Short mmCIF file of C-alpha atoms in Angstrom, two decimals:
data_model
loop_
_atom_site.label_atom_id
_atom_site.label_comp_id
_atom_site.label_asym_id
_atom_site.label_seq_id
_atom_site.Cartn_x
_atom_site.Cartn_y
_atom_site.Cartn_z
CA MET V 1 103.48 110.35 92.56
CA LEU V 2 100.94 113.09 91.80
CA ILE V 3 101.85 116.27 93.67
CA VAL V 4 99.17 118.92 94.23
CA THR V 5 100.59 122.40 94.69
CA ASP V 6 99.45 123.88 97.98
CA ASP V 7 97.95 127.34 98.21
CA ALA V 8 95.68 129.23 100.55
CA THR V 9 92.52 127.96 98.81
CA ASN V 10 93.12 124.22 99.10
CA SER V 11 95.18 123.71 102.25
CA PRO V 12 96.01 124.94 105.77
CA TYR V 13 98.66 127.01 104.08
CA ASP V 14 99.86 129.07 107.06
CA PHE V 15 100.62 125.83 108.90
CA ILE V 16 102.45 123.95 106.15
CA LYS V 17 104.17 126.73 104.18
CA ASP V 18 107.36 126.66 106.28
CA LEU V 19 107.67 122.86 106.43
CA PRO V 20 110.37 121.50 104.08
CA GLN V 21 108.95 118.65 102.02
CA ILE V 22 110.32 115.12 101.76
CA TYR V 23 108.72 112.77 99.24
CA VAL V 24 108.48 109.17 100.41
CA SER V 25 107.15 106.75 97.79
CA ILE V 26 106.88 103.22 99.21
CA PHE V 27 106.53 100.31 96.81
CA GLN V 28 105.90 96.88 98.30
CA PHE V 29 105.63 93.69 96.28
CA ALA V 30 106.27 89.95 96.43
CA PRO V 31 109.00 88.79 94.00
CA LEU V 32 108.11 85.13 94.56
CA ASP V 33 104.52 85.80 93.52
CA HIS V 34 105.68 87.71 90.45
CA ALA V 35 107.94 84.82 89.45
CA SER V 36 105.10 82.35 89.92
CA VAL V 37 102.73 84.39 87.75
CA ALA V 38 105.46 84.80 85.13
CA LEU V 39 106.00 81.04 84.96
CA GLU V 40 102.27 80.48 84.52
CA SER V 41 102.25 83.09 81.73
CA ASP V 42 105.29 81.70 79.87
CA ASP V 43 107.08 84.97 80.63
CA THR V 44 110.86 84.54 80.67
CA LEU V 45 111.71 88.07 81.87
CA PHE V 46 110.40 87.76 85.43
CA ALA V 47 110.33 83.97 85.71
CA GLN V 48 113.40 83.65 87.91
CA THR V 49 113.82 80.04 89.02
CA SER V 50 117.00 80.28 91.09
CA GLY V 51 118.76 82.66 93.44
CA ASN V 52 117.78 84.23 96.73
CA MET V 53 114.25 85.36 95.89
CA GLN V 54 112.54 87.27 98.70
CA ALA V 55 108.96 86.70 99.73
CA LYS V 56 108.54 90.44 100.31
CA LEU V 57 110.47 93.48 99.10
CA VAL V 58 109.94 97.11 100.16
CA LEU V 59 111.46 99.92 98.10
CA ILE V 60 111.41 103.58 99.12
CA ASN V 61 111.96 106.02 96.27
CA GLY V 62 113.33 103.04 94.36
CA PHE V 63 115.91 102.04 96.99
CA VAL V 64 116.22 99.31 99.60
CA GLN V 65 116.51 100.85 103.10
CA PRO V 66 117.50 104.37 101.94
CA ASN V 67 118.87 107.09 104.18
CA ILE V 68 116.58 110.11 104.79
CA GLN V 69 118.25 113.23 106.21
CA GLN V 70 116.84 115.94 108.47
CA ASN V 71 118.14 118.58 110.83
CA PRO V 72 117.69 117.52 114.46
CA GLY V 73 114.84 119.08 116.41
CA GLN V 74 113.14 120.47 113.29
CA TRP V 75 109.81 119.52 111.73
CA TYR V 76 109.58 118.26 108.16
CA ARG V 77 106.57 117.38 106.06
CA TRP V 78 106.69 113.88 104.59
CA ARG V 79 104.38 113.40 101.61
CA MET V 80 103.95 109.65 101.62
CA GLN V 81 102.33 107.16 99.30
CA HIS V 82 102.19 103.38 99.57
CA THR V 83 101.72 101.07 96.61
CA ALA V 84 101.37 97.33 97.14
CA THR V 85 99.99 94.33 95.33
CA SER V 86 98.38 92.65 98.34
CA THR V 87 99.79 93.74 101.72
CA ILE V 88 99.18 96.63 104.10
CA LEU V 89 102.03 98.52 105.73
CA MET V 90 102.20 99.68 109.34
CA ALA V 91 105.11 102.07 109.79
CA SER V 92 106.57 103.55 112.96
CA LEU V 93 109.59 105.73 113.73
CA PRO V 94 110.63 105.07 117.36
CA GLY V 95 112.30 108.03 119.04
CA CYS V 96 110.70 110.61 116.74
CA GLN V 97 107.41 112.52 116.84
CA ILE V 98 104.81 112.04 114.11
CA MET V 99 101.86 114.37 113.52
CA LEU V 100 99.26 113.11 111.06
CA LEU V 101 98.08 115.87 108.69
CA ALA V 102 96.18 114.23 105.83
CA LEU V 103 94.87 110.86 104.65
CA ASP V 104 94.27 109.87 101.02
CA GLY V 105 95.08 113.42 99.99
CA ILE V 106 92.45 114.99 102.28
CA TRP V 107 93.44 117.20 105.21
CA LEU V 108 92.32 116.19 108.69
CA THR V 109 89.97 118.54 110.48
CA THR V 110 92.60 118.75 113.22
CA PRO V 111 96.10 117.23 113.08
CA ARG V 112 96.87 114.56 115.67
CA MET V 113 99.94 112.86 117.09
CA VAL V 114 100.34 109.18 116.21
CA THR V 115 102.90 106.49 116.94
CA GLN V 116 102.14 104.38 113.89
CA LEU V 117 100.99 104.96 110.32
CA VAL V 118 98.62 102.52 108.61
CA PHE V 119 98.80 102.28 104.83
CA GLN V 120 96.25 100.29 102.86
CA GLN V 121 97.16 98.91 99.45
CA PRO V 122 97.53 101.55 98.15
CA SER V 123 96.98 104.75 100.13
CA ARG V 124 98.53 108.08 101.04
CA ALA V 125 99.38 110.12 104.11
CA ASP V 126 100.88 113.51 104.84
CA VAL V 127 102.72 113.78 108.14
CA ALA V 128 104.98 116.19 110.01
CA ILE V 129 108.00 114.47 111.56
CA MET V 130 110.57 115.72 114.08
CA CYS V 131 113.52 113.69 115.37
CA PRO V 132 115.76 114.95 118.21
CA ALA V 133 119.54 115.05 118.11
CA GLY V 134 121.08 111.62 118.16
CA GLY V 135 119.97 108.70 116.09
CA PRO V 136 120.09 107.38 113.51
CA TYR V 137 116.42 106.39 113.70
CA GLN V 138 114.80 103.45 111.94
CA LEU V 139 111.54 103.60 109.99
CA ILE V 140 110.04 100.24 110.96
CA ASP V 141 107.54 98.02 109.13
CA SER V 142 105.78 96.24 111.99
CA THR V 143 103.98 93.85 109.63
CA ALA V 144 107.29 92.21 108.62
CA PRO V 145 107.66 92.03 111.72
CA ASN V 146 109.71 95.00 112.93
CA THR V 147 111.84 95.25 109.81
CA PRO V 148 113.74 98.50 109.12
CA ILE V 149 112.76 99.93 105.73
CA ALA V 150 114.62 103.26 105.96
CA THR V 151 117.08 105.13 108.15
CA VAL V 152 116.53 108.73 109.27
CA SER V 153 119.83 110.48 110.01
CA MET V 154 120.33 113.72 111.92
CA VAL V 155 122.73 115.90 109.94
CA SER V 156 123.13 119.55 108.95
CA ILE V 157 121.21 120.25 105.75
CA LYS V 158 120.19 123.42 103.95
CA GLU V 159 116.41 122.95 104.22
CA THR V 160 115.56 124.11 107.74
CA GLY V 161 112.22 123.48 109.38
CA PRO V 162 110.44 125.03 112.37
CA THR V 163 111.23 123.77 115.86
CA VAL V 164 107.62 124.28 117.02
CA LEU V 165 104.31 123.59 115.28
CA ASP V 166 101.51 126.07 115.94
CA ILE V 167 98.14 124.28 115.67
CA GLY V 168 96.50 127.70 115.84
CA GLN V 169 97.64 128.23 112.24
CA TRP V 170 95.66 125.21 111.03
CA ASN V 171 93.04 127.25 109.17
CA LEU V 172 91.45 124.73 106.85
CA GLN V 173 89.48 125.67 103.74
CA ARG V 174 87.05 122.87 102.83
CA GLN V 175 85.50 122.47 99.40
CA ASP V 176 81.74 121.91 99.34
CA TYR V 177 82.04 118.16 98.81
CA LEU V 178 84.18 117.86 101.98
CA GLN V 179 81.91 119.74 104.37
CA ASP V 180 81.37 117.83 107.62
CA THR V 181 78.57 115.25 107.73
CA THR V 182 79.08 113.78 111.20
CA ASN V 183 76.57 115.93 113.08
CA LEU V 184 73.78 115.93 110.53
CA PRO V 185 70.35 114.53 111.49
CA ALA V 186 68.99 111.40 109.85
CA SER V 187 66.56 113.57 107.87
CA ALA V 188 69.52 114.99 105.91
CA ILE V 189 70.36 111.57 104.48
CA ALA V 190 68.90 110.90 101.05
CA ASN V 191 69.06 107.13 100.69
CA THR V 192 67.50 104.09 102.25
CA PRO V 193 69.92 101.83 104.17
CA PHE V 194 72.66 100.46 101.91
CA THR V 195 75.41 98.05 102.95
CA ILE V 196 78.53 97.23 100.96
CA SER V 197 79.48 93.72 102.02
CA ILE V 198 82.63 91.74 101.21
CA THR V 199 83.06 88.84 103.61
CA GLY V 200 85.64 86.04 103.62
CA THR V 201 89.21 86.05 102.34
CA GLU V 202 88.29 83.91 99.33
CA THR V 203 85.32 86.06 98.32
CA ARG V 204 85.43 87.50 94.82
CA SER V 205 82.05 89.19 94.84
CA MET V 206 80.45 92.29 96.34
CA ASN V 207 77.05 91.94 98.01
CA GLY V 208 77.10 88.41 96.61
CA VAL V 209 77.40 89.66 93.02
CA GLN V 210 80.40 89.49 90.69
CA PHE V 211 81.09 92.36 88.30
CA SER V 212 79.13 91.98 85.07
CA GLY V 213 79.03 95.44 83.52
CA ALA V 214 79.03 99.21 84.02
CA THR V 215 75.48 100.10 83.02
CA ARG V 216 72.72 101.43 85.25
CA ASP V 217 70.90 98.09 85.39
CA LYS V 218 74.05 96.49 86.85
CA ALA V 219 74.36 99.01 89.69
CA LEU V 220 74.34 97.84 93.29
CA HIS V 221 72.88 101.19 94.34
CA ILE V 222 71.24 104.20 92.63
CA MET V 223 72.02 107.69 93.95
CA LYS V 224 70.57 111.14 93.39
CA PRO V 225 72.79 114.18 92.71
CA ASN V 226 73.39 116.93 95.27
CA THR V 227 72.53 114.66 98.18
CA ILE V 228 74.23 113.08 101.19
CA GLU V 229 74.48 109.29 101.13
CA GLU V 230 75.01 106.98 104.10
CA TRP V 231 76.51 103.53 103.62
CA THR V 232 77.50 100.72 105.96
CA LEU V 233 80.84 99.13 105.06
CA ASP V 234 81.21 95.46 105.99
CA VAL V 235 84.74 94.89 104.69
CA GLU V 236 86.98 93.01 107.09
CA GLN V 237 89.25 91.17 104.64
CA HIS V 238 89.35 93.29 101.48
CA PRO V 239 90.31 97.00 101.24
CA LEU V 240 87.37 98.77 99.59
CA HIS V 241 88.25 101.63 97.23
CA VAL V 242 85.55 104.03 95.99
CA HIS V 243 86.08 106.22 92.93
CA VAL V 244 84.80 109.78 92.35
CA GLN V 245 83.77 110.75 95.89
CA PRO V 246 85.53 110.25 99.25
CA PHE V 247 83.53 109.17 102.28
CA GLN V 248 83.60 110.34 105.90
CA LEU V 249 83.82 107.97 108.87
CA GLN V 250 81.00 108.37 111.38
CA SER V 251 82.90 106.72 114.25
CA ASP V 252 86.42 105.74 115.27
CA ALA V 253 87.78 102.64 113.55
CA PRO V 254 88.65 99.52 115.59
CA ASN V 255 92.34 99.79 114.66
CA GLY V 256 92.61 103.08 116.57
CA PHE V 257 94.27 104.85 113.63
CA TYR V 258 91.28 106.19 111.72
CA LYS V 259 89.03 108.56 113.64
CA LYS V 260 85.50 109.87 113.39
CA GLY V 261 85.43 112.67 110.83
CA ASP V 262 88.31 111.40 108.70
CA TRP V 263 87.72 111.45 104.94
CA LEU V 264 89.04 108.44 103.00
CA ASP V 265 88.75 106.76 99.62
CA THR V 266 89.94 103.30 100.81
CA TYR V 267 88.94 101.41 103.96
CA VAL V 268 89.17 97.98 105.58
CA GLY V 269 88.42 97.13 109.20
CA ASN V 270 86.84 94.71 111.62
CA GLY V 271 83.11 94.99 112.17
CA GLN V 272 80.89 97.44 110.35
CA MET V 273 81.65 101.10 109.66
CA VAL V 274 79.01 103.71 108.83
CA VAL V 275 80.22 106.37 106.39
CA ARG V 276 78.65 109.32 104.61
CA SER V 277 79.44 110.89 101.24
CA ARG V 278 78.33 114.07 99.50
CA ILE V 279 77.21 113.20 95.97
CA PRO V 280 77.68 115.99 93.38
CA ASN V 281 75.67 116.57 90.24
CA VAL V 282 77.47 114.04 88.10
CA TYR V 283 75.99 111.44 85.81
CA GLY V 284 76.77 107.78 85.56
CA VAL V 285 79.13 105.25 87.07
CA VAL V 286 80.84 105.30 90.46
CA VAL V 287 83.22 102.34 90.56
CA LEU V 288 84.04 100.53 93.80
CA HIS V 289 86.36 97.56 94.06
CA CYS V 290 88.81 95.61 96.17
CA HIS V 291 92.14 97.44 96.08
CA VAL V 292 94.00 94.15 95.69
CA SER V 293 94.16 94.26 91.91
CA VAL V 294 94.00 90.53 91.29
CA HIS V 295 90.81 90.29 93.39
CA ALA V 296 89.20 93.12 91.42
CA ASP V 297 90.18 91.38 88.19
CA GLN V 298 88.52 88.20 89.45
CA GLY V 299 85.18 89.94 89.89
CA LEU V 300 85.39 91.81 93.20
CA THR V 301 84.24 95.03 91.57
CA GLY V 302 80.89 96.78 91.55
CA ILE V 303 79.31 100.04 90.54
CA MET V 304 76.93 102.58 91.97
CA TRP V 305 75.09 104.98 89.70
CA VAL V 306 74.31 108.69 90.00
CA ASP V 307 71.20 109.92 88.18
CA GLY V 308 72.70 113.36 87.64
CA THR V 309 72.57 115.69 84.66
CA PRO V 310 74.52 114.43 81.64
CA LYS V 311 77.03 116.98 80.45
CA PRO V 312 78.15 116.98 76.80
CA VAL V 313 81.85 116.61 76.22
CA LYS V 314 83.20 119.75 74.60
CA LYS V 315 85.26 119.18 71.50
CA ASN V 316 88.66 120.82 71.52
CA SER V 317 88.91 122.61 68.19
CA SER V 318 92.70 122.93 68.39
CA SER V 319 93.00 119.17 68.94
CA ILE V 320 90.71 118.54 65.96
CA MET V 321 92.84 120.82 63.79
CA PHE V 322 96.01 119.11 65.01
CA MET V 323 94.65 115.68 64.12
CA ALA V 324 93.56 117.01 60.73
CA HIS V 325 97.12 118.19 60.06
CA VAL V 326 98.51 114.83 61.21
CA SER V 327 96.09 113.03 58.89
CA ALA V 328 97.12 115.23 55.97
CA VAL V 329 100.83 114.66 56.60
CA VAL V 330 100.33 110.90 56.84
CA THR V 331 98.38 110.94 53.56
CA ILE V 332 101.17 112.85 51.80
CA ILE V 333 103.86 110.48 53.11
CA VAL V 334 101.89 107.41 52.03
CA SER V 335 101.34 108.95 48.58
CA ILE V 336 105.08 109.62 48.16
CA ILE V 337 105.92 106.05 49.17
CA LEU V 338 103.38 104.62 46.71
CA MET V 339 104.71 106.80 43.90
CA ALA V 340 108.24 105.57 44.59
CA LEU V 341 107.24 101.91 44.30
#
């Protein structure tokens, strides 16, 4: 898990600074599928052919159904990530309150209360959670269905959280590339209409084209730097992940979880979703692909291209000197060995 240190320049610091942090890394995979692939690959390590193999296994911080501890009636910040080979996760915590703070590492404009968290494969979420006295409470995976994946116990621990959250302290500092795009007129949009289409569960192409290279002539779409792009996502069966720049939803999603104004880097949903993205002055490839790895490997990958200003890569003189020393040492060692023969 990559942890970004919060400070007043990149977060609603006054709101989150007093929230004790709990790291929740969820790893979901299918042992039966792994065994099948191993058998096809002549791999003996994972090719288990007997025993009680599960169709689905969920680990949290490396454990099966771990116990997470909090003080009752106090708010804690859970920094959550979900990694999966092919399956989404819908998590709920009945009896407790959940306030959604961030999605895919990007703070919400305003936090909101939710009863369920939706994790694509993979994705992230930051939440504030408070459970009253009593319990224990079960973190439930409703896609299983309704399978407990962790227990939250009310105990007395050293890390104390606030009993009340003050939304008035949510003073968010947005970087330029995350400034709101939802209320901009059509004249502010740089591009002609562009749709990213992946239809059908068996599809292994994007806009009818399989991946064939990462050069400008292979791009599905050409973009100009320092502009605002608008795309229509038609991705009902495959989670679309876009590199480099996040995109902002221009309406609420059909699943009721994602809302207008949310910034994401991965999305899947019924119907079409219009999104906007601020394109910086970069040059070259923007990769987009299905976030189910095997589908991306089978061709469900594409690129967009930004005609920005190429920037030369600066050589690190200390690294060059280090490699020169390494080369010299290797040469001396080889010479000594040859002389000894």
